[in-house]
mmCIF file with all atom_site columns, C-alpha atoms in Angstrom:
data_model
loop_
_atom_site.group_PDB
_atom_site.id
_atom_site.type_symbol
_atom_site.label_atom_id
_atom_site.label_alt_id
_atom_site.label_comp_id
_atom_site.label_asym_id
_atom_site.label_entity_id
_atom_site.label_seq_id
_atom_site.pdbx_PDB_ins_code
_atom_site.Cartn_x
_atom_site.Cartn_y
_atom_site.Cartn_z
_atom_site.occupancy
_atom_site.B_iso_or_equiv
_atom_site.pdbx_formal_charge
_atom_site.auth_seq_id
_atom_site.auth_comp_id
_atom_site.auth_asym_id
_atom_site.auth_atom_id
_atom_site.pdbx_PDB_model_num
ATOM 1   C CA . MET A 1 1   ? 0.031  0.044   0.071  1.00 0.00 ? 1   MET A CA 1
ATOM 2   C CA . GLN A 1 2   ? 1.527  3.371   -0.957 1.00 0.00 ? 2   GLN A CA 1
ATOM 3   C CA . PRO A 1 3   ? -0.033 6.438   0.846  1.00 0.00 ? 3   PRO A CA 1
ATOM 4   C CA . LYS A 1 4   ? -0.361 9.591   -1.271 1.00 0.00 ? 4   LYS A CA 1
ATOM 5   C CA . HIS A 1 5   ? 0.570  12.965  -0.301 1.00 0.00 ? 5   HIS A CA 1
ATOM 6   C CA . THR A 1 6   ? 0.152  16.204  -2.372 1.00 0.00 ? 6   THR A CA 1
ATOM 7   C CA . ALA A 1 7   ? 3.504  17.693  -2.039 1.00 0.00 ? 7   ALA A CA 1
ATOM 8   C CA . SER A 1 8   ? 5.589  15.211  -0.328 1.00 0.00 ? 8   SER A CA 1
ATOM 9   C CA . SER A 1 9   ? 6.558  11.578  -1.310 1.00 0.00 ? 9   SER A CA 1
ATOM 10  C CA . ALA A 1 10  ? 6.046  8.538   0.955  1.00 0.00 ? 10  ALA A CA 1
ATOM 11  C CA . ARG A 1 11  ? 6.993  5.088   0.418  1.00 0.00 ? 11  ARG A CA 1
ATOM 12  C CA . GLU A 1 12  ? 6.628  2.030   2.639  1.00 0.00 ? 12  GLU A CA 1
ATOM 13  C CA . ARG A 1 13  ? 9.111  -0.844  2.588  1.00 0.00 ? 13  ARG A CA 1
ATOM 14  C CA . ARG A 1 14  ? 9.316  -4.286  4.099  1.00 0.00 ? 14  ARG A CA 1
ATOM 15  C CA . GLY A 1 15  ? 12.025 -4.213  6.816  1.00 0.00 ? 15  GLY A CA 1
ATOM 16  C CA . THR A 1 16  ? 14.257 -7.146  7.643  1.00 0.00 ? 16  THR A CA 1
ATOM 17  C CA . GLY A 1 17  ? 12.347 -8.399  10.651 1.00 0.00 ? 17  GLY A CA 1
ATOM 18  C CA . GLU A 1 18  ? 9.429  -10.867 10.689 1.00 0.00 ? 18  GLU A CA 1
ATOM 19  C CA . GLY A 1 19  ? 6.721  -9.024  9.112  1.00 0.00 ? 19  GLY A CA 1
ATOM 20  C CA . SER A 1 20  ? 7.966  -5.682  10.131 1.00 0.00 ? 20  SER A CA 1
ATOM 21  C CA . LEU A 1 21  ? 7.059  -2.491  8.119  1.00 0.00 ? 21  LEU A CA 1
ATOM 22  C CA . LEU A 1 22  ? 9.275  0.365   7.621  1.00 0.00 ? 22  LEU A CA 1
ATOM 23  C CA . ARG A 1 23  ? 7.632  3.578   6.726  1.00 0.00 ? 23  ARG A CA 1
ATOM 24  C CA . VAL A 1 24  ? 9.650  6.331   5.201  1.00 0.00 ? 24  VAL A CA 1
ATOM 25  C CA . LEU A 1 25  ? 8.396  9.903   4.566  1.00 0.00 ? 25  LEU A CA 1
ATOM 26  C CA . VAL A 1 26  ? 10.470 12.233  2.524  1.00 0.00 ? 26  VAL A CA 1
ATOM 27  C CA . MET A 1 27  ? 9.142  15.661  3.111  1.00 0.00 ? 27  MET A CA 1
ATOM 28  C CA . ASP A 1 28  ? 8.995  18.762  0.777  1.00 0.00 ? 28  ASP A CA 1
ATOM 29  C CA . PRO A 1 29  ? 9.022  22.061  2.749  1.00 0.00 ? 29  PRO A CA 1
ATOM 30  C CA . ASN A 1 30  ? 5.965  23.231  0.835  1.00 0.00 ? 30  ASN A CA 1
ATOM 31  C CA . ALA A 1 31  ? 4.125  20.465  2.432  1.00 0.00 ? 31  ALA A CA 1
ATOM 32  C CA . LEU A 1 32  ? 4.566  21.447  5.886  1.00 0.00 ? 32  LEU A CA 1
ATOM 33  C CA . GLY A 1 33  ? 1.227  23.067  6.327  1.00 0.00 ? 33  GLY A CA 1
ATOM 34  C CA . GLN A 1 34  ? -0.618 19.911  4.999  1.00 0.00 ? 34  GLN A CA 1
ATOM 35  C CA . SER A 1 35  ? -1.537 16.983  7.119  1.00 0.00 ? 35  SER A CA 1
ATOM 36  C CA . SER A 1 36  ? 0.804  14.008  7.150  1.00 0.00 ? 36  SER A CA 1
ATOM 37  C CA . PRO A 1 37  ? 0.643  10.684  8.455  1.00 0.00 ? 37  PRO A CA 1
ATOM 38  C CA . SER A 1 38  ? 1.685  10.403  12.159 1.00 0.00 ? 38  SER A CA 1
ATOM 39  C CA . SER A 1 39  ? 3.418  7.016   12.475 1.00 0.00 ? 39  SER A CA 1
ATOM 40  C CA . PHE A 1 40  ? 6.600  7.092   10.543 1.00 0.00 ? 40  PHE A CA 1
ATOM 41  C CA . GLN A 1 41  ? 10.035 5.465   11.627 1.00 0.00 ? 41  GLN A CA 1
ATOM 42  C CA . TRP A 1 42  ? 12.138 7.359   9.177  1.00 0.00 ? 42  TRP A CA 1
ATOM 43  C CA . LEU A 1 43  ? 11.763 10.913  8.413  1.00 0.00 ? 43  LEU A CA 1
ATOM 44  C CA . SER A 1 44  ? 14.017 12.826  5.822  1.00 0.00 ? 44  SER A CA 1
ATOM 45  C CA . PHE A 1 45  ? 14.066 16.633  5.268  1.00 0.00 ? 45  PHE A CA 1
ATOM 46  C CA . ALA A 1 46  ? 17.393 16.035  3.277  1.00 0.00 ? 46  ALA A CA 1
ATOM 47  C CA . TYR A 1 47  ? 18.199 18.546  0.385  1.00 0.00 ? 47  TYR A CA 1
ATOM 48  C CA . GLN A 1 48  ? 15.529 20.966  1.184  1.00 0.00 ? 48  GLN A CA 1
ATOM 49  C CA . ALA A 1 49  ? 17.593 24.324  2.016  1.00 0.00 ? 49  ALA A CA 1
ATOM 50  C CA . LEU A 1 50  ? 16.188 24.464  5.501  1.00 0.00 ? 50  LEU A CA 1
ATOM 51  C CA . THR A 1 51  ? 17.425 27.128  7.967  1.00 0.00 ? 51  THR A CA 1
ATOM 52  C CA . GLU A 1 52  ? 15.478 25.924  10.803 1.00 0.00 ? 52  GLU A CA 1
ATOM 53  C CA . ILE A 1 53  ? 14.387 22.457  12.028 1.00 0.00 ? 53  ILE A CA 1
ATOM 54  C CA . PRO A 1 54  ? 10.746 21.665  10.920 1.00 0.00 ? 54  PRO A CA 1
ATOM 55  C CA . TYR A 1 55  ? 9.393  20.743  14.228 1.00 0.00 ? 55  TYR A CA 1
ATOM 56  C CA . GLU A 1 56  ? 5.699  21.007  13.117 1.00 0.00 ? 56  GLU A CA 1
ATOM 57  C CA . ALA A 1 57  ? 6.426  17.965  10.976 1.00 0.00 ? 57  ALA A CA 1
ATOM 58  C CA . ILE A 1 58  ? 8.658  16.004  13.364 1.00 0.00 ? 58  ILE A CA 1
ATOM 59  C CA . LEU A 1 59  ? 6.944  16.273  16.871 1.00 0.00 ? 59  LEU A CA 1
ATOM 60  C CA . PRO A 1 60  ? 3.837  14.575  15.780 1.00 0.00 ? 60  PRO A CA 1
ATOM 61  C CA . GLN A 1 61  ? 6.214  11.496  15.189 1.00 0.00 ? 61  GLN A CA 1
ATOM 62  C CA . THR A 1 62  ? 7.367  11.303  18.763 1.00 0.00 ? 62  THR A CA 1
ATOM 63  C CA . ASP A 1 63  ? 5.880  7.894   19.309 1.00 0.00 ? 63  ASP A CA 1
ATOM 64  C CA . THR A 1 64  ? 7.526  6.207   16.310 1.00 0.00 ? 64  THR A CA 1
ATOM 65  C CA . LEU A 1 65  ? 10.390 8.104   14.748 1.00 0.00 ? 65  LEU A CA 1
ATOM 66  C CA . GLU A 1 66  ? 13.618 6.215   14.874 1.00 0.00 ? 66  GLU A CA 1
ATOM 67  C CA . VAL A 1 67  ? 15.624 7.964   12.086 1.00 0.00 ? 67  VAL A CA 1
ATOM 68  C CA . LEU A 1 68  ? 15.919 11.697  11.476 1.00 0.00 ? 68  LEU A CA 1
ATOM 69  C CA . ASP A 1 69  ? 17.715 12.929  8.455  1.00 0.00 ? 69  ASP A CA 1
ATOM 70  C CA . LEU A 1 70  ? 18.290 16.727  8.230  1.00 0.00 ? 70  LEU A CA 1
ATOM 71  C CA . SER A 1 71  ? 21.364 16.395  5.912  1.00 0.00 ? 71  SER A CA 1
ATOM 72  C CA . ASN A 1 72  ? 22.297 18.738  3.198  1.00 0.00 ? 72  ASN A CA 1
ATOM 73  C CA . ASN A 1 73  ? 20.447 21.767  4.252  1.00 0.00 ? 73  ASN A CA 1
ATOM 74  C CA . LEU A 1 74  ? 21.593 25.209  5.671  1.00 0.00 ? 74  LEU A CA 1
ATOM 75  C CA . LEU A 1 75  ? 21.224 24.410  9.396  1.00 0.00 ? 75  LEU A CA 1
ATOM 76  C CA . ASP A 1 76  ? 23.676 26.092  11.886 1.00 0.00 ? 76  ASP A CA 1
ATOM 77  C CA . ASP A 1 77  ? 24.370 26.589  15.638 1.00 0.00 ? 77  ASP A CA 1
ATOM 78  C CA . VAL A 1 78  ? 22.669 30.015  15.347 1.00 0.00 ? 78  VAL A CA 1
ATOM 79  C CA . TYR A 1 79  ? 19.064 28.705  14.577 1.00 0.00 ? 79  TYR A CA 1
ATOM 80  C CA . TRP A 1 80  ? 19.540 25.406  16.115 1.00 0.00 ? 80  TRP A CA 1
ATOM 81  C CA . ASN A 1 81  ? 17.059 24.903  18.757 1.00 0.00 ? 81  ASN A CA 1
ATOM 82  C CA . PRO A 1 82  ? 17.506 21.292  19.649 1.00 0.00 ? 82  PRO A CA 1
ATOM 83  C CA . ALA A 1 83  ? 15.542 21.063  22.921 1.00 0.00 ? 83  ALA A CA 1
ATOM 84  C CA . LEU A 1 84  ? 12.517 19.784  21.271 1.00 0.00 ? 84  LEU A CA 1
ATOM 85  C CA . LEU A 1 85  ? 14.295 16.965  19.601 1.00 0.00 ? 85  LEU A CA 1
ATOM 86  C CA . GLY A 1 86  ? 14.798 15.493  23.258 1.00 0.00 ? 86  GLY A CA 1
ATOM 87  C CA . GLN A 1 87  ? 11.117 14.563  22.995 1.00 0.00 ? 87  GLN A CA 1
ATOM 88  C CA . LEU A 1 88  ? 11.988 11.895  20.398 1.00 0.00 ? 88  LEU A CA 1
ATOM 89  C CA . GLU A 1 89  ? 12.050 8.889   22.885 1.00 0.00 ? 89  GLU A CA 1
ATOM 90  C CA . LYS A 1 90  ? 12.700 6.268   20.264 1.00 0.00 ? 90  LYS A CA 1
ATOM 91  C CA . LEU A 1 91  ? 15.127 8.264   17.932 1.00 0.00 ? 91  LEU A CA 1
ATOM 92  C CA . SER A 1 92  ? 18.032 5.969   17.334 1.00 0.00 ? 92  SER A CA 1
ATOM 93  C CA . THR A 1 93  ? 19.840 7.708   14.463 1.00 0.00 ? 93  THR A CA 1
ATOM 94  C CA . LEU A 1 94  ? 20.280 11.383  13.930 1.00 0.00 ? 94  LEU A CA 1
ATOM 95  C CA . ILE A 1 95  ? 21.810 12.487  10.474 1.00 0.00 ? 95  ILE A CA 1
ATOM 96  C CA . LEU A 1 96  ? 23.027 16.028  10.214 1.00 0.00 ? 96  LEU A CA 1
ATOM 97  C CA . ASP A 1 97  ? 25.535 15.709  7.493  1.00 0.00 ? 97  ASP A CA 1
ATOM 98  C CA . CYS A 1 98  ? 26.537 18.665  5.104  1.00 0.00 ? 98  CYS A CA 1
ATOM 99  C CA . ASN A 1 99  ? 25.103 21.548  7.325  1.00 0.00 ? 99  ASN A CA 1
ATOM 100 C CA . ASN A 1 100 ? 26.986 24.441  8.834  1.00 0.00 ? 100 ASN A CA 1
ATOM 101 C CA . TYR A 1 101 ? 27.281 23.126  12.611 1.00 0.00 ? 101 TYR A CA 1
ATOM 102 C CA . THR A 1 102 ? 30.259 24.043  14.640 1.00 0.00 ? 102 THR A CA 1
ATOM 103 C CA . SER A 1 103 ? 32.038 22.183  17.521 1.00 0.00 ? 103 SER A CA 1
ATOM 104 C CA . HIS A 1 104 ? 29.938 24.205  19.922 1.00 0.00 ? 104 HIS A CA 1
ATOM 105 C CA . ILE A 1 105 ? 26.590 22.752  18.985 1.00 0.00 ? 105 ILE A CA 1
ATOM 106 C CA . LYS A 1 106 ? 24.398 22.059  21.853 1.00 0.00 ? 106 LYS A CA 1
ATOM 107 C CA . PHE A 1 107 ? 22.149 18.981  21.845 1.00 0.00 ? 107 PHE A CA 1
ATOM 108 C CA . PRO A 1 108 ? 19.475 17.826  24.261 1.00 0.00 ? 108 PRO A CA 1
ATOM 109 C CA . PHE A 1 109 ? 19.979 14.662  26.318 1.00 0.00 ? 109 PHE A CA 1
ATOM 110 C CA . MET A 1 110 ? 19.049 11.873  24.209 1.00 0.00 ? 110 MET A CA 1
ATOM 111 C CA . ALA A 1 111 ? 19.569 8.395   25.655 1.00 0.00 ? 111 ALA A CA 1
ATOM 112 C CA . SER A 1 112 ? 17.779 6.672   22.940 1.00 0.00 ? 112 SER A CA 1
ATOM 113 C CA . VAL A 1 113 ? 20.187 7.758   20.107 1.00 0.00 ? 113 VAL A CA 1
ATOM 114 C CA . THR A 1 114 ? 22.930 5.398   19.208 1.00 0.00 ? 114 THR A CA 1
ATOM 115 C CA . THR A 1 115 ? 24.060 6.795   15.851 1.00 0.00 ? 115 THR A CA 1
ATOM 116 C CA . VAL A 1 116 ? 25.144 10.391  15.096 1.00 0.00 ? 116 VAL A CA 1
ATOM 117 C CA . CYS A 1 117 ? 26.260 11.313  11.573 1.00 0.00 ? 117 CYS A CA 1
ATOM 118 C CA . ILE A 1 118 ? 27.643 15.037  11.465 1.00 0.00 ? 118 ILE A CA 1
ATOM 119 C CA . ASN A 1 119 ? 29.889 14.679  8.341  1.00 0.00 ? 119 ASN A CA 1
ATOM 120 C CA . LYS A 1 120 ? 30.991 17.745  6.399  1.00 0.00 ? 120 LYS A CA 1
ATOM 121 C CA . ASN A 1 121 ? 30.239 20.449  8.892  1.00 0.00 ? 121 ASN A CA 1
ATOM 122 C CA . ASN A 1 122 ? 32.428 23.142  10.671 1.00 0.00 ? 122 ASN A CA 1
ATOM 123 C CA . ILE A 1 123 ? 33.609 21.084  13.606 1.00 0.00 ? 123 ILE A CA 1
ATOM 124 C CA . ASN A 1 124 ? 37.107 21.960  14.364 1.00 0.00 ? 124 ASN A CA 1
ATOM 125 C CA . ASN A 1 125 ? 37.559 21.500  18.056 1.00 0.00 ? 125 ASN A CA 1
ATOM 126 C CA . LEU A 1 126 ? 37.285 17.628  18.700 1.00 0.00 ? 126 LEU A CA 1
ATOM 127 C CA . PRO A 1 127 ? 37.532 17.703  22.469 1.00 0.00 ? 127 PRO A CA 1
ATOM 128 C CA . VAL A 1 128 ? 34.783 20.255  22.855 1.00 0.00 ? 128 VAL A CA 1
ATOM 129 C CA . PHE A 1 129 ? 32.539 18.505  20.407 1.00 0.00 ? 129 PHE A CA 1
ATOM 130 C CA . VAL A 1 130 ? 33.458 14.884  21.895 1.00 0.00 ? 130 VAL A CA 1
ATOM 131 C CA . ASP A 1 131 ? 32.459 16.071  25.216 1.00 0.00 ? 131 ASP A CA 1
ATOM 132 C CA . GLU A 1 132 ? 29.167 17.338  24.255 1.00 0.00 ? 132 GLU A CA 1
ATOM 133 C CA . ILE A 1 133 ? 28.294 14.063  22.467 1.00 0.00 ? 133 ILE A CA 1
ATOM 134 C CA . ARG A 1 134 ? 29.571 12.017  25.485 1.00 0.00 ? 134 ARG A CA 1
ATOM 135 C CA . ARG A 1 135 ? 27.304 13.888  27.823 1.00 0.00 ? 135 ARG A CA 1
ATOM 136 C CA . LYS A 1 136 ? 24.116 14.198  25.746 1.00 0.00 ? 136 LYS A CA 1
ATOM 137 C CA . PHE A 1 137 ? 24.228 10.908  23.971 1.00 0.00 ? 137 PHE A CA 1
ATOM 138 C CA . PRO A 1 138 ? 25.294 8.305   26.542 1.00 0.00 ? 138 PRO A CA 1
ATOM 139 C CA . ASN A 1 139 ? 24.395 5.104   24.677 1.00 0.00 ? 139 ASN A CA 1
ATOM 140 C CA . ILE A 1 140 ? 26.100 6.381   21.450 1.00 0.00 ? 140 ILE A CA 1
ATOM 141 C CA . LYS A 1 141 ? 27.841 3.371   19.315 1.00 0.00 ? 141 LYS A CA 1
ATOM 142 C CA . ILE A 1 142 ? 28.348 5.204   16.060 1.00 0.00 ? 142 ILE A CA 1
ATOM 143 C CA . LEU A 1 143 ? 29.739 8.879   15.600 1.00 0.00 ? 143 LEU A CA 1
ATOM 144 C CA . SER A 1 144 ? 30.663 9.812   12.154 1.00 0.00 ? 144 SER A CA 1
ATOM 145 C CA . ILE A 1 145 ? 32.412 13.005  11.717 1.00 0.00 ? 145 ILE A CA 1
ATOM 146 C CA . MET A 1 146 ? 34.218 12.694  8.433  1.00 0.00 ? 146 MET A CA 1
ATOM 147 C CA . ASN A 1 147 ? 35.306 15.639  6.412  1.00 0.00 ? 147 ASN A CA 1
ATOM 148 C CA . ASN A 1 148 ? 35.501 18.052  9.461  1.00 0.00 ? 148 ASN A CA 1
ATOM 149 C CA . GLU A 1 149 ? 38.589 19.812  10.342 1.00 0.00 ? 149 GLU A CA 1
ATOM 150 C CA . ALA A 1 150 ? 38.512 17.931  13.694 1.00 0.00 ? 150 ALA A CA 1
ATOM 151 C CA . ALA A 1 151 ? 38.821 14.717  11.869 1.00 0.00 ? 151 ALA A CA 1
ATOM 152 C CA . PRO A 1 152 ? 41.842 15.041  9.811  1.00 0.00 ? 152 PRO A CA 1
ATOM 153 C CA . SER A 1 153 ? 42.411 12.851  6.682  1.00 0.00 ? 153 SER A CA 1
ATOM 154 C CA . TYR A 1 154 ? 44.109 12.906  3.526  1.00 0.00 ? 154 TYR A CA 1
ATOM 155 C CA . PHE A 1 155 ? 40.987 13.979  1.851  1.00 0.00 ? 155 PHE A CA 1
ATOM 156 C CA . ASN A 1 156 ? 40.853 17.442  3.771  1.00 0.00 ? 156 ASN A CA 1
ATOM 157 C CA . GLY A 1 157 ? 44.472 18.267  3.849  1.00 0.00 ? 157 GLY A CA 1
ATOM 158 C CA . GLY A 1 158 ? 45.405 16.442  6.911  1.00 0.00 ? 158 GLY A CA 1
ATOM 159 C CA . SER A 1 159 ? 48.886 14.848  7.358  1.00 0.00 ? 159 SER A CA 1
ATOM 160 C CA . LEU A 1 160 ? 49.431 10.974  8.145  1.00 0.00 ? 160 LEU A CA 1
ATOM 161 C CA . THR A 1 161 ? 50.429 11.968  11.717 1.00 0.00 ? 161 THR A CA 1
ATOM 162 C CA . GLN A 1 162 ? 47.247 13.880  12.391 1.00 0.00 ? 162 GLN A CA 1
ATOM 163 C CA . TYR A 1 163 ? 45.018 11.222  10.897 1.00 0.00 ? 163 TYR A CA 1
ATOM 164 C CA . THR A 1 164 ? 46.812 8.544   13.185 1.00 0.00 ? 164 THR A CA 1
ATOM 165 C CA . ASP A 1 165 ? 46.493 10.743  16.203 1.00 0.00 ? 165 ASP A CA 1
ATOM 166 C CA . TYR A 1 166 ? 42.683 11.403  15.385 1.00 0.00 ? 166 TYR A CA 1
ATOM 167 C CA . ARG A 1 167 ? 41.974 7.572   14.974 1.00 0.00 ? 167 ARG A CA 1
#
């Protein structure tokens, strides 16, 4: 069954578990004023040129949302108001790749999150950033910060020594 939405695309896929159903919603910012289904596990706002987090579409998903993708937008620390993300008690994965976040980003406490991807941002102070992650995501298993100044590699001008120290 494929739900229809006027200005957004949605799709349902079978998960890998026994009879599980993964529901994915990819939102168009023009659709935010329209009603949308309220039981998605995966919500993507990628590539929407967002400058603010669209809480009006995210918060109705608090009972089911497990993956939130806000990648490839214009989000930064100035308009980052993450406190409401703390209400997403089932969220396990937060994807913030390709935005303008810095080492001083402040997250809410999110015990359910096990994966944070914040690749290709403006993170340049690894100790400050990792301390925030450690305090706010106590159950984190995967932290991906590739292509940030704080994560040196050959691809962003880092030396072998810097890369080895980072690892």
